[in-house]
Coordinates of C-alpha atoms in Angstrom, one line a residue:
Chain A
X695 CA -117.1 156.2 141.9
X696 CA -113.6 155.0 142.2
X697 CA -111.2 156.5 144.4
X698 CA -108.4 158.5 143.1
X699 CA -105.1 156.4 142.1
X700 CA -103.3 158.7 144.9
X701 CA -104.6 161.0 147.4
X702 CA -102.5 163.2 149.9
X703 CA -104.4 164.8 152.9
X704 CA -102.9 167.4 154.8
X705 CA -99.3 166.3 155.2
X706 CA -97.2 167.8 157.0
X707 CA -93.2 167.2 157.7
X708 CA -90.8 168.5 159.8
X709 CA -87.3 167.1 159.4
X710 CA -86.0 166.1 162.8
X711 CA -84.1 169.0 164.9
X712 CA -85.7 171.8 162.4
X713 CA -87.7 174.6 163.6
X714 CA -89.9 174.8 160.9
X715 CA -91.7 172.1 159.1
X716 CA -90.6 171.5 155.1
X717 CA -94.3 171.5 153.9
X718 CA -97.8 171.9 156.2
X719 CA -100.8 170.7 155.1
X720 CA -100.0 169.4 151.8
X721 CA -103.0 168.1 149.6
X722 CA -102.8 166.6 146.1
X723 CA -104.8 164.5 144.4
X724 CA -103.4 161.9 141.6
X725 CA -105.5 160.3 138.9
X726 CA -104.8 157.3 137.2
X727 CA -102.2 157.4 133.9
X728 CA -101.5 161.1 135.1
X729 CA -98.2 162.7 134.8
X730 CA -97.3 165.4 137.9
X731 CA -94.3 167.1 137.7
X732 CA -93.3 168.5 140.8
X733 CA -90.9 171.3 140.9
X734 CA -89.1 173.5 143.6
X735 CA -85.3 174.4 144.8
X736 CA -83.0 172.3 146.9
X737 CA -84.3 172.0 150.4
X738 CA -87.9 172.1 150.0
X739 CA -89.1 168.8 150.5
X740 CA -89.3 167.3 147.2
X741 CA -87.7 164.3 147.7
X742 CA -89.1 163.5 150.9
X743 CA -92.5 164.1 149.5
X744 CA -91.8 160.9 147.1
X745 CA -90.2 159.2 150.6
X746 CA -93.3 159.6 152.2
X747 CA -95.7 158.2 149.3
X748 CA -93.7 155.0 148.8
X749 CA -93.0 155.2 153.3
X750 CA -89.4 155.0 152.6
X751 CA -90.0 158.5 155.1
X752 CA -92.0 158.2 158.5
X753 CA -95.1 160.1 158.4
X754 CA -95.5 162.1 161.2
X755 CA -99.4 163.9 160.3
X756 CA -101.3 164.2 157.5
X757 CA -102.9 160.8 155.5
X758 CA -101.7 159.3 152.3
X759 CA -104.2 157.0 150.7
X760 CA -103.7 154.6 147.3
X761 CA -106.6 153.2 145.5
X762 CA -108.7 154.8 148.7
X763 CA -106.5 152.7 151.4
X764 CA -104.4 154.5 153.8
X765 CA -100.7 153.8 153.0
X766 CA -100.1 153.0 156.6
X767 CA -102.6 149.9 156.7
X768 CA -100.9 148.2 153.7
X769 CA -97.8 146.0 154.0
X770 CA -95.0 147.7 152.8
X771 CA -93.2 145.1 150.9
X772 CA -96.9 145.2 148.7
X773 CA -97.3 149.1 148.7
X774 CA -93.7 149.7 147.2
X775 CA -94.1 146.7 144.8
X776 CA -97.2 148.7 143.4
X777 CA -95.5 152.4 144.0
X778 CA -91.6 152.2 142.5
X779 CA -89.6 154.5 143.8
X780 CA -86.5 155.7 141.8
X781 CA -83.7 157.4 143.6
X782 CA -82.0 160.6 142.6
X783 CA -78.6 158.5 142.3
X784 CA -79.3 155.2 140.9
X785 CA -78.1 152.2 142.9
X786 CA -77.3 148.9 141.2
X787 CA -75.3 145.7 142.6
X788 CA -72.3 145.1 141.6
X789 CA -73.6 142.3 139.3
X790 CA -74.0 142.0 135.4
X791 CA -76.6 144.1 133.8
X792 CA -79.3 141.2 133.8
X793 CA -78.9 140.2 137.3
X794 CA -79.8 143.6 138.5
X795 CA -82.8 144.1 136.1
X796 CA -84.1 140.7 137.8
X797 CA -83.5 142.0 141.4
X798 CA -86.9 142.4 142.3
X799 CA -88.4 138.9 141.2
X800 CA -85.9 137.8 144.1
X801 CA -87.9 139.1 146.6
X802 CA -90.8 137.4 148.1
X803 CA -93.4 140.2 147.0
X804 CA -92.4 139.3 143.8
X805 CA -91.9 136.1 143.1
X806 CA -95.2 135.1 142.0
X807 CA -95.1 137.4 139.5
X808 CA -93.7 135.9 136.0
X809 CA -90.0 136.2 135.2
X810 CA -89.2 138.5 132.1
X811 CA -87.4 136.3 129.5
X812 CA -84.1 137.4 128.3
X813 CA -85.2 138.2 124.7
X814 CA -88.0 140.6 126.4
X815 CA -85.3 141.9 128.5
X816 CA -82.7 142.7 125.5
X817 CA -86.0 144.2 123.6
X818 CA -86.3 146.4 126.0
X819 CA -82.8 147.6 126.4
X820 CA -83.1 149.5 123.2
X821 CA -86.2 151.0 124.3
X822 CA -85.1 152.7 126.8
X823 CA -81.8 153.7 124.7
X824 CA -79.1 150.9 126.2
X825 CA -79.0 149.6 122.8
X826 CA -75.0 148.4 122.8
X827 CA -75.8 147.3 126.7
X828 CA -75.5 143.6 127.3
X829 CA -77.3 141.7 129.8
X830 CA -74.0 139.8 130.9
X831 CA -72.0 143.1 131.4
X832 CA -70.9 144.3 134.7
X833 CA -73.8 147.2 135.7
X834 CA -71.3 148.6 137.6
X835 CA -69.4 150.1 134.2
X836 CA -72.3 151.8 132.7
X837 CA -72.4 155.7 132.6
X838 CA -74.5 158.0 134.8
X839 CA -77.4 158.1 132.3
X840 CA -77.3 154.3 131.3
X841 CA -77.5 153.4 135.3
X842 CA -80.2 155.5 135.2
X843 CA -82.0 154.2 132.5
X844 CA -81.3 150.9 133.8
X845 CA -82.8 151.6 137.3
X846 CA -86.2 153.2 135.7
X847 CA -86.6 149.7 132.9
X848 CA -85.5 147.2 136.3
X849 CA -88.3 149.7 138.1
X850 CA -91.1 148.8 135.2
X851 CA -90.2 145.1 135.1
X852 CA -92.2 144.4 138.5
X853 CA -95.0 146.4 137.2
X854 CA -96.0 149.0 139.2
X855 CA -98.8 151.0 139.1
X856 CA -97.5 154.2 140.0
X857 CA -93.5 155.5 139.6
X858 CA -92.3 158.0 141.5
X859 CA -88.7 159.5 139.9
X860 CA -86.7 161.8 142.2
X861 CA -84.3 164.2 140.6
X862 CA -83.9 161.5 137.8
X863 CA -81.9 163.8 135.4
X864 CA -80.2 166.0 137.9
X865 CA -76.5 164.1 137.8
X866 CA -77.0 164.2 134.2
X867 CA -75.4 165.6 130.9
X868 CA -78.4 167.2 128.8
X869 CA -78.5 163.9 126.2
X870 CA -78.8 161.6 128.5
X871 CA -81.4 163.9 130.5
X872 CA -83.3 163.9 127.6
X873 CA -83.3 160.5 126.9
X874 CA -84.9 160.0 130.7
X875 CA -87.7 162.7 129.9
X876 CA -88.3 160.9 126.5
X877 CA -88.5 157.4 128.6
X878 CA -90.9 158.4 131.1
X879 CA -93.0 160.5 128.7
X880 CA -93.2 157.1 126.7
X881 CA -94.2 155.0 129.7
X882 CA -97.0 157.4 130.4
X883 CA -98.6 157.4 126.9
X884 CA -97.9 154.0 126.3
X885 CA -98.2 152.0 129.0
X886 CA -100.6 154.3 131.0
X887 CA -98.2 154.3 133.7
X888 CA -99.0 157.1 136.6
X889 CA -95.5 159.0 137.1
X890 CA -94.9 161.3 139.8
X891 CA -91.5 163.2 139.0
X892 CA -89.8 165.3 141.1
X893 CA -86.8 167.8 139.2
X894 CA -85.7 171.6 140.4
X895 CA -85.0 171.6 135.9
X896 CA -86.7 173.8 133.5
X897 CA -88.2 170.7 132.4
X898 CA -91.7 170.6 130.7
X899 CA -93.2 167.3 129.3
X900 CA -93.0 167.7 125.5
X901 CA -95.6 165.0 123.9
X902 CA -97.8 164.9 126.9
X903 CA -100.1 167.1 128.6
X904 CA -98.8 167.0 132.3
X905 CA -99.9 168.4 135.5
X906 CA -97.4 170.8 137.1
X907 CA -97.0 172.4 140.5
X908 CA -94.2 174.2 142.4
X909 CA -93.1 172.7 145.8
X910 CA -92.7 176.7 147.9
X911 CA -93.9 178.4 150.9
X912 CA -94.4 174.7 152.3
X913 CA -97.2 173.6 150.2
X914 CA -97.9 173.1 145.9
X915 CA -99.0 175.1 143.6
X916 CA -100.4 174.4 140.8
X917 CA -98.6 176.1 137.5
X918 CA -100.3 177.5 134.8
X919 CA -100.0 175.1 131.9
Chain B
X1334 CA -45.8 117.1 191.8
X1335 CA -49.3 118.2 192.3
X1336 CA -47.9 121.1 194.8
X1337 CA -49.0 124.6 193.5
X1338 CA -46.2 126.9 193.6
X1339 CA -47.5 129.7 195.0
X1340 CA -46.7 133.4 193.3
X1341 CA -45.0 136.0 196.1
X1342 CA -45.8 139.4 196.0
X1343 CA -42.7 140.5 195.3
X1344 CA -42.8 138.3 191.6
X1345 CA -46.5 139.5 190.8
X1346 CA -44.8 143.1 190.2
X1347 CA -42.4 141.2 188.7
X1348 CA -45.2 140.9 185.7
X1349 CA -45.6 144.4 185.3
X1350 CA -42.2 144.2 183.7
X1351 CA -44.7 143.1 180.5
X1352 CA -46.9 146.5 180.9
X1353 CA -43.8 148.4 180.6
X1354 CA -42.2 146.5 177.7
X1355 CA -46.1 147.7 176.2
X1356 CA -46.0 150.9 177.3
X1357 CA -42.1 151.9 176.1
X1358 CA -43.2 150.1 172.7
X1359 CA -46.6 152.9 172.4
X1360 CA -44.5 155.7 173.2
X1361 CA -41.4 154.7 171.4
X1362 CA -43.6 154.1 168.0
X1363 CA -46.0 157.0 169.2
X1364 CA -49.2 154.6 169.4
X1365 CA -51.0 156.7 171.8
X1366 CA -52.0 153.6 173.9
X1367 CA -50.3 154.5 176.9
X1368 CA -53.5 155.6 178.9
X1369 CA -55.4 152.3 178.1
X1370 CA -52.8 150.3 178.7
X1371 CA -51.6 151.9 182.1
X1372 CA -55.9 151.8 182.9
X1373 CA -56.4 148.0 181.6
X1374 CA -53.4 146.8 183.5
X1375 CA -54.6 148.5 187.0
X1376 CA -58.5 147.3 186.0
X1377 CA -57.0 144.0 185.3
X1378 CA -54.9 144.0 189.0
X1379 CA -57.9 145.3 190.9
X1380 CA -60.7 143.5 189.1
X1381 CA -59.2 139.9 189.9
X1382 CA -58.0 140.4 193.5
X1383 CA -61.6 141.8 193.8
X1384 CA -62.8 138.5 192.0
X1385 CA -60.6 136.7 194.0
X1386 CA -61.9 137.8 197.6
X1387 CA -65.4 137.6 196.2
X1388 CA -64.9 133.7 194.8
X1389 CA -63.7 132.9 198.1
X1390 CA -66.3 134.2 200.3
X1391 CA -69.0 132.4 197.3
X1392 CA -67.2 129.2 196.8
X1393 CA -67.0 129.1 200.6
X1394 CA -70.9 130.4 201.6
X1395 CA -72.5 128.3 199.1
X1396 CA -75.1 130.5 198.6
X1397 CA -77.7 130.2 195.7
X1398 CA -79.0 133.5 195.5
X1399 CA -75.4 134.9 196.1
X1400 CA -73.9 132.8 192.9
X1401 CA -76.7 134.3 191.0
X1402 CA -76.3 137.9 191.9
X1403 CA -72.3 136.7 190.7
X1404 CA -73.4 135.9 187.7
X1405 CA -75.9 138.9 187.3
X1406 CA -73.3 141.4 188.0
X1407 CA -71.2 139.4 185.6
X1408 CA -73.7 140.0 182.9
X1409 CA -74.1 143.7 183.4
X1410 CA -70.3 144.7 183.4
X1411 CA -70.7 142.6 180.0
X1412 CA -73.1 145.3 178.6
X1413 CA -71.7 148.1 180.1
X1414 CA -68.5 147.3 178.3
X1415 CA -70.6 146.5 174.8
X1416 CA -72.1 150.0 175.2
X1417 CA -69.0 151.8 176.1
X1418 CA -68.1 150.4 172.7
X1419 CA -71.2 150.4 170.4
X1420 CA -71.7 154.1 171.0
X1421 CA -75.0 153.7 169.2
X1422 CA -77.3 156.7 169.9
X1423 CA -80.3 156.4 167.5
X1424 CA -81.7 152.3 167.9
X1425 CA -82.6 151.2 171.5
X1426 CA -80.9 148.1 171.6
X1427 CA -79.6 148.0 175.3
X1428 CA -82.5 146.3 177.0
X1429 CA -82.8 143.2 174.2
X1430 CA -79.5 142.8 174.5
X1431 CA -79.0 142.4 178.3
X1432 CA -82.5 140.6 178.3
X1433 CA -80.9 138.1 175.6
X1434 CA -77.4 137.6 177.2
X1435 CA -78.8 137.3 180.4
X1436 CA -81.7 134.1 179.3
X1437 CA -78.8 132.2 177.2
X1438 CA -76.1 132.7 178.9
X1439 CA -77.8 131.5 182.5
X1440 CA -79.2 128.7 180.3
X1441 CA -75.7 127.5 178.8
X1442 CA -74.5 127.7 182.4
X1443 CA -77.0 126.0 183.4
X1444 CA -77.0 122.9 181.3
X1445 CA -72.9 122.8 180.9
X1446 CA -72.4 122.8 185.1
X1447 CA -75.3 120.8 185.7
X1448 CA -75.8 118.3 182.7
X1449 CA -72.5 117.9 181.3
X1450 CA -70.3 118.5 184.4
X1451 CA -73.0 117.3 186.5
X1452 CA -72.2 119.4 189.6
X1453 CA -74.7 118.8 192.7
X1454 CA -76.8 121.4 193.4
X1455 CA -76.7 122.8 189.7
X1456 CA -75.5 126.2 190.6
X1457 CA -72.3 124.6 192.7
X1458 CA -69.8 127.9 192.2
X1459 CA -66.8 126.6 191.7
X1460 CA -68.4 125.3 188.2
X1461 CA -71.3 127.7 187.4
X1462 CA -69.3 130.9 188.0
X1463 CA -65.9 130.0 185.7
X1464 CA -68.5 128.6 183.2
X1465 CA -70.7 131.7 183.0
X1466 CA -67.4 133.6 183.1
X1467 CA -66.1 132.2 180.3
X1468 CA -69.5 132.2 178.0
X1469 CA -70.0 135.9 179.0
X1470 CA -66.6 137.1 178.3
X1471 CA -66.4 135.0 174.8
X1472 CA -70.1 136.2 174.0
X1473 CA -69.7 139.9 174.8
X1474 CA -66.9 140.4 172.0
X1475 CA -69.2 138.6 169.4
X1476 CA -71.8 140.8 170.1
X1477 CA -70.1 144.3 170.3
X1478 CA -68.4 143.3 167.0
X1479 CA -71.5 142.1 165.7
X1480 CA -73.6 145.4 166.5
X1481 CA -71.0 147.3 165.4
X1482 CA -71.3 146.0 162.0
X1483 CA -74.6 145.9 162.1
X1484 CA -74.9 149.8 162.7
X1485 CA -72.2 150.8 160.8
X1486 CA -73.0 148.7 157.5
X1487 CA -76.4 149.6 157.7
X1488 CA -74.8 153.4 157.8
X1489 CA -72.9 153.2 154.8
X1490 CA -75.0 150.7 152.7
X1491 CA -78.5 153.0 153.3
X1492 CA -78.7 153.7 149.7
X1493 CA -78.5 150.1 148.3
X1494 CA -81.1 148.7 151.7
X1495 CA -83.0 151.5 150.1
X1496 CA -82.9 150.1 146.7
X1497 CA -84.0 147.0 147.9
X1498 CA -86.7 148.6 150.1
X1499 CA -88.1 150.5 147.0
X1500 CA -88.2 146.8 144.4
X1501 CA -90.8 145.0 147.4
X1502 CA -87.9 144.0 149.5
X1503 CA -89.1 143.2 153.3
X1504 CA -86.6 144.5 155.5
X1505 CA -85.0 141.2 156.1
X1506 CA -84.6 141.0 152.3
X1507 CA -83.1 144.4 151.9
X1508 CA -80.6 143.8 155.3
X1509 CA -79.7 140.1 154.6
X1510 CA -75.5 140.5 153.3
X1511 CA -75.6 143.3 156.1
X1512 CA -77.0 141.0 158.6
X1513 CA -75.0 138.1 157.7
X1514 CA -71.9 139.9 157.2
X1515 CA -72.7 141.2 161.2
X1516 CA -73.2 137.8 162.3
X1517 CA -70.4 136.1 160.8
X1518 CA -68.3 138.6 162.0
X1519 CA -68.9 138.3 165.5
X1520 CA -68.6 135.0 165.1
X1521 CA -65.4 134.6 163.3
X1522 CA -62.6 134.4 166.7
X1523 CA -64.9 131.8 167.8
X1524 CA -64.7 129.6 165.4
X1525 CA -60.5 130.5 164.7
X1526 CA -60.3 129.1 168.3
X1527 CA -61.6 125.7 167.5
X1528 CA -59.2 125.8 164.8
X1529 CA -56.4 126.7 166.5
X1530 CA -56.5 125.1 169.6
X1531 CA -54.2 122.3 170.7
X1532 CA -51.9 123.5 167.7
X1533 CA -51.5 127.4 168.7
X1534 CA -52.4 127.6 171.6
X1535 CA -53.0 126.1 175.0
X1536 CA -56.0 127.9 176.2
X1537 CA -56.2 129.9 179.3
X1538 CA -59.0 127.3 181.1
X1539 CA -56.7 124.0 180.5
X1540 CA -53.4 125.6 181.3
X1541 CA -55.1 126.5 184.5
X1542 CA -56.3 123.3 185.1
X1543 CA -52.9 121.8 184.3
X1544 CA -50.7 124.5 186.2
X1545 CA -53.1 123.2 189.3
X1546 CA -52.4 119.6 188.9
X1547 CA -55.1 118.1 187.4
X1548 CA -54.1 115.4 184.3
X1549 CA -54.3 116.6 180.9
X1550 CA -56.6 113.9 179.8
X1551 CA -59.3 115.4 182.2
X1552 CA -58.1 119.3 181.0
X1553 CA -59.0 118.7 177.3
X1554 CA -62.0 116.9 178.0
X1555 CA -63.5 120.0 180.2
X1556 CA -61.6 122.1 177.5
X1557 CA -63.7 120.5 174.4
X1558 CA -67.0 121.1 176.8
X1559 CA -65.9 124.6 176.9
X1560 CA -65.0 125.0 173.4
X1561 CA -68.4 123.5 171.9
X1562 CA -70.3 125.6 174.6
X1563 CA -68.5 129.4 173.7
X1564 CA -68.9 128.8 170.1
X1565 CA -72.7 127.6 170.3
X1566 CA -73.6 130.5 173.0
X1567 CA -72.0 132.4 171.0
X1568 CA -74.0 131.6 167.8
X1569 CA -77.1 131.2 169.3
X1570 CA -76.6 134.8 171.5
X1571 CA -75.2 136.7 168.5
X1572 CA -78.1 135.6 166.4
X1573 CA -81.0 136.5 168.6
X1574 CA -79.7 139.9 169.7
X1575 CA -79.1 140.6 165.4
X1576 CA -82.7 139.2 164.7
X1577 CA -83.9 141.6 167.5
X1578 CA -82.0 144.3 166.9
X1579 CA -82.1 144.3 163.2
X1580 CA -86.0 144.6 163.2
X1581 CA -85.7 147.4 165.7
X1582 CA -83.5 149.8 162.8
X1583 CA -86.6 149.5 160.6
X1584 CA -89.5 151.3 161.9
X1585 CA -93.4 150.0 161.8
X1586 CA -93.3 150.4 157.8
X1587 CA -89.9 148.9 157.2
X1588 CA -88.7 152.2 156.6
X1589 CA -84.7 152.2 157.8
X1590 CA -84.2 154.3 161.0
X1591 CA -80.8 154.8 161.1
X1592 CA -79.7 158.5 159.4
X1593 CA -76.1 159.1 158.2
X1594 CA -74.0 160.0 161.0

């Protein structure tokens, strides 16, 4: 039997000079092509749950396996290339739109993998609603929600087998929010992608049947469907 | 015309007349420097009578193990004075540091007195101690500047090394215009010397040597030695303590170490 896509074993995580640690014991278990939605407040670890999968976080206890290897014993140039991690506020270069969207095939994890053409690249610019977005513009003078979109389509390019989006809609004005639901909805049915969201929104997935648990009392919950 | 004229007592206060020209220019325009200046000019007046009763007594003992402890000493004033300006709390980075400084600059001592001058024994004073001197005091700005950056880039550019981090960047990748932006800086008065010098400015070594008596054709020549050697020890120090340095604000899985201050 194979192993699940993502496996969390009794994590636990105290941010440093605290008294008390943000989650104890945490377990949870993703499957492959699943969609978990992760809610909670401000302050109760969400984020550095995500930090912690893609080791963007130091562990301190607790074991986080992918495809059945422990996190810790994979480079991690390799693991984040497989688990993309999307920050809360999206960062681009100061660069035009193309050059950022081909970031990643400039590092050496990377750079076997083939180069998306530019006619792919434009395709996809309209999927993921930047129709009206150039490749040769600067990134720099897009909106909130178009850098956002931008960061989640540069994120799929390397194709990763798992994404992990934190807060992606919370700097953002309801449209463009639901523009970002409607994206990662699509990559799940589509393209079977695994997402792992993390949002403190009234946010429920709309075309897909996702898994959703509330981040409180220092461990998840799952929430009644 | 090769007499030295000697400088009385009486004239040496004379200098001071510059510390108060600085020191009525900080309060007049309210610069606040009057404590530094009033503590650099006494460190600088005690530090080199110090240095010159100690030269004498070394260049006069011959003593190996003496010049070494010399230039030992030398080398740990040179990190006390980069930490009293780093101020970094969070990365380790005293021990690589003095460990790196201490190998290259012994080495580019080492191979300027005794290769290039081609002193007898190696370690003759009255060459290895100015040269160390002079490679530890042009070296230890370049690094301080360079750490510095280092730290402080890293600081304020988390979010985009984080970026990286998250596409598959190695943490070499996600630091490189951090890391070369550190470097470079550090190395940047170095390099302005060799420009400048001859044209701007007479530097300190050759107006010595010329103030002494030797001939100018001899001064430049130990001059260019000097030149080349600050800027390569320089280089080659200021790279080595970033490499080290630099891999020591990622942790074990490249995550970066430093939090926002």
């Amino acid at each position: 039997m194979n192993p699940p896509l993502l496996e969390i074993r009794n994590l636990s995580f105290t941010y440093e000079g605290a008294s008390f640690p943000v989650f104890e014991r945490l377990d949870l278990v993703v499957g492959s092509g699943e969609f978990i939605l992760i809610k909670g407040t401000s302050g109760t670890g969400k984020s550095t749950l995500l930090r912690l999968v893609c080791r963007l976080n130091k562990p301190q206890s607790g074991t986080i396996l992918f495809r059945g290897r422990d996190i810790t014993l994979i480079p991690p140039a390799e693991l984040r290339s497989s688990i993309s991690y999307v920050a809360q506020v999206p960062q681009l270069v100061d660069a035009p739109v193309g050059e950022n969207l081909l970031l990643p095939f400039a590092f050496r994890v990377n750079r076997k993998k083939a180069l998306p053409r530019h006619e792919d690249l434009r395709a996809m610019l309209d999927e993921f609603y930047l129709d009206g977005v150039t490749l040769e513009q600067s990134a720099l003078k897009l909106s909130a929600g178009q850098k956002q979109r931008l960061a989640i389509m540069r994120s799929i390019l390397q194709e990763p087998e798992m994404m992990l989006l934190d807060e992606p809609t919370s700097a953002l004005d309801p449209e463009s929010a639901a523009m970002v639901f409607s994206i990662t909805e699509r990559l799940n049915t589509s393209r079977k992608m695994t997402i792992m969201t993390v949002t403190h929104s009234d946010y429920r997935p709309e075309t897909l049947k996702g898994v959703m648990y509330r981040l409180e009392n220092r461990t998840l919950k799952l929430m009644p469907e | 015309m090769n007499q030295i004229i000697d400088i009385s007592t009486g004239k040496l206060l004379l200098a001071f007349v510059f510390i108060i020209a600085a020191q009525a220019s900080s309060l007049f325009y309210h610069l606040g420097l009057h404590r530094d200046i009033t503590i650099g000019a006494l460190r600088t007046f005690a530090q080199l009578f110090l240095m010159g009763y100690v030269l004498t007594y070394i260049l006069g003992s011959d003593n190996f193990l003496l010049t070494v402890a010399i230039f030992a000493v030398m080398v740990i004033s040179a990190m006390s004075i980069i930490k009293g300006r780093v101020k970094e709390k969070q990365i380790a980075y005293i021990l690589p540091t003095f460990l790196t400084m201490l190998v290259t600059y012994f080495a580019t001592a080492v191979f300027v007195s005794g290769m290039i001058v081609g002193t007898t024994p190696w370690w003759e004073p009255r060459y290895f101690i100015p040269t160390g001197g002079m490679v530890i005091g042009n070296s230890m700005s370049a690094i301080a500047i360079a750490l510095e950056r280092l730290f402080g880039e890293l600081r304020r550019q988390r979010e985009v090394v984080e970026m990286k981090l998250a596409l598959g960047a190695d943490y070499r990748e996600a630091s490189s215009d951090v890391f070369r932006n550190a470097v470079t800086a550090g190395m940047i008065p170095s390099i302005n010397a060799m420009m400048g010098v001859g044209l701007v400015f007479i530097p300190g070594m050759m107006s010595g040597q010329i103030l002494s008596g030797t001939d100018p054709l001899i001064a430049i020549r130990y001059q260019i030695v000097v030149m080349f050697m600050l800027v390569g020890s320089t280089a080659v120090t200021s790279l080595i303590v970033m490499l080290i340095i630099r891999r020591r604000c990622f942790g074990v899985g490249e995550e970066l170490l430093l939090s926002p201050r």
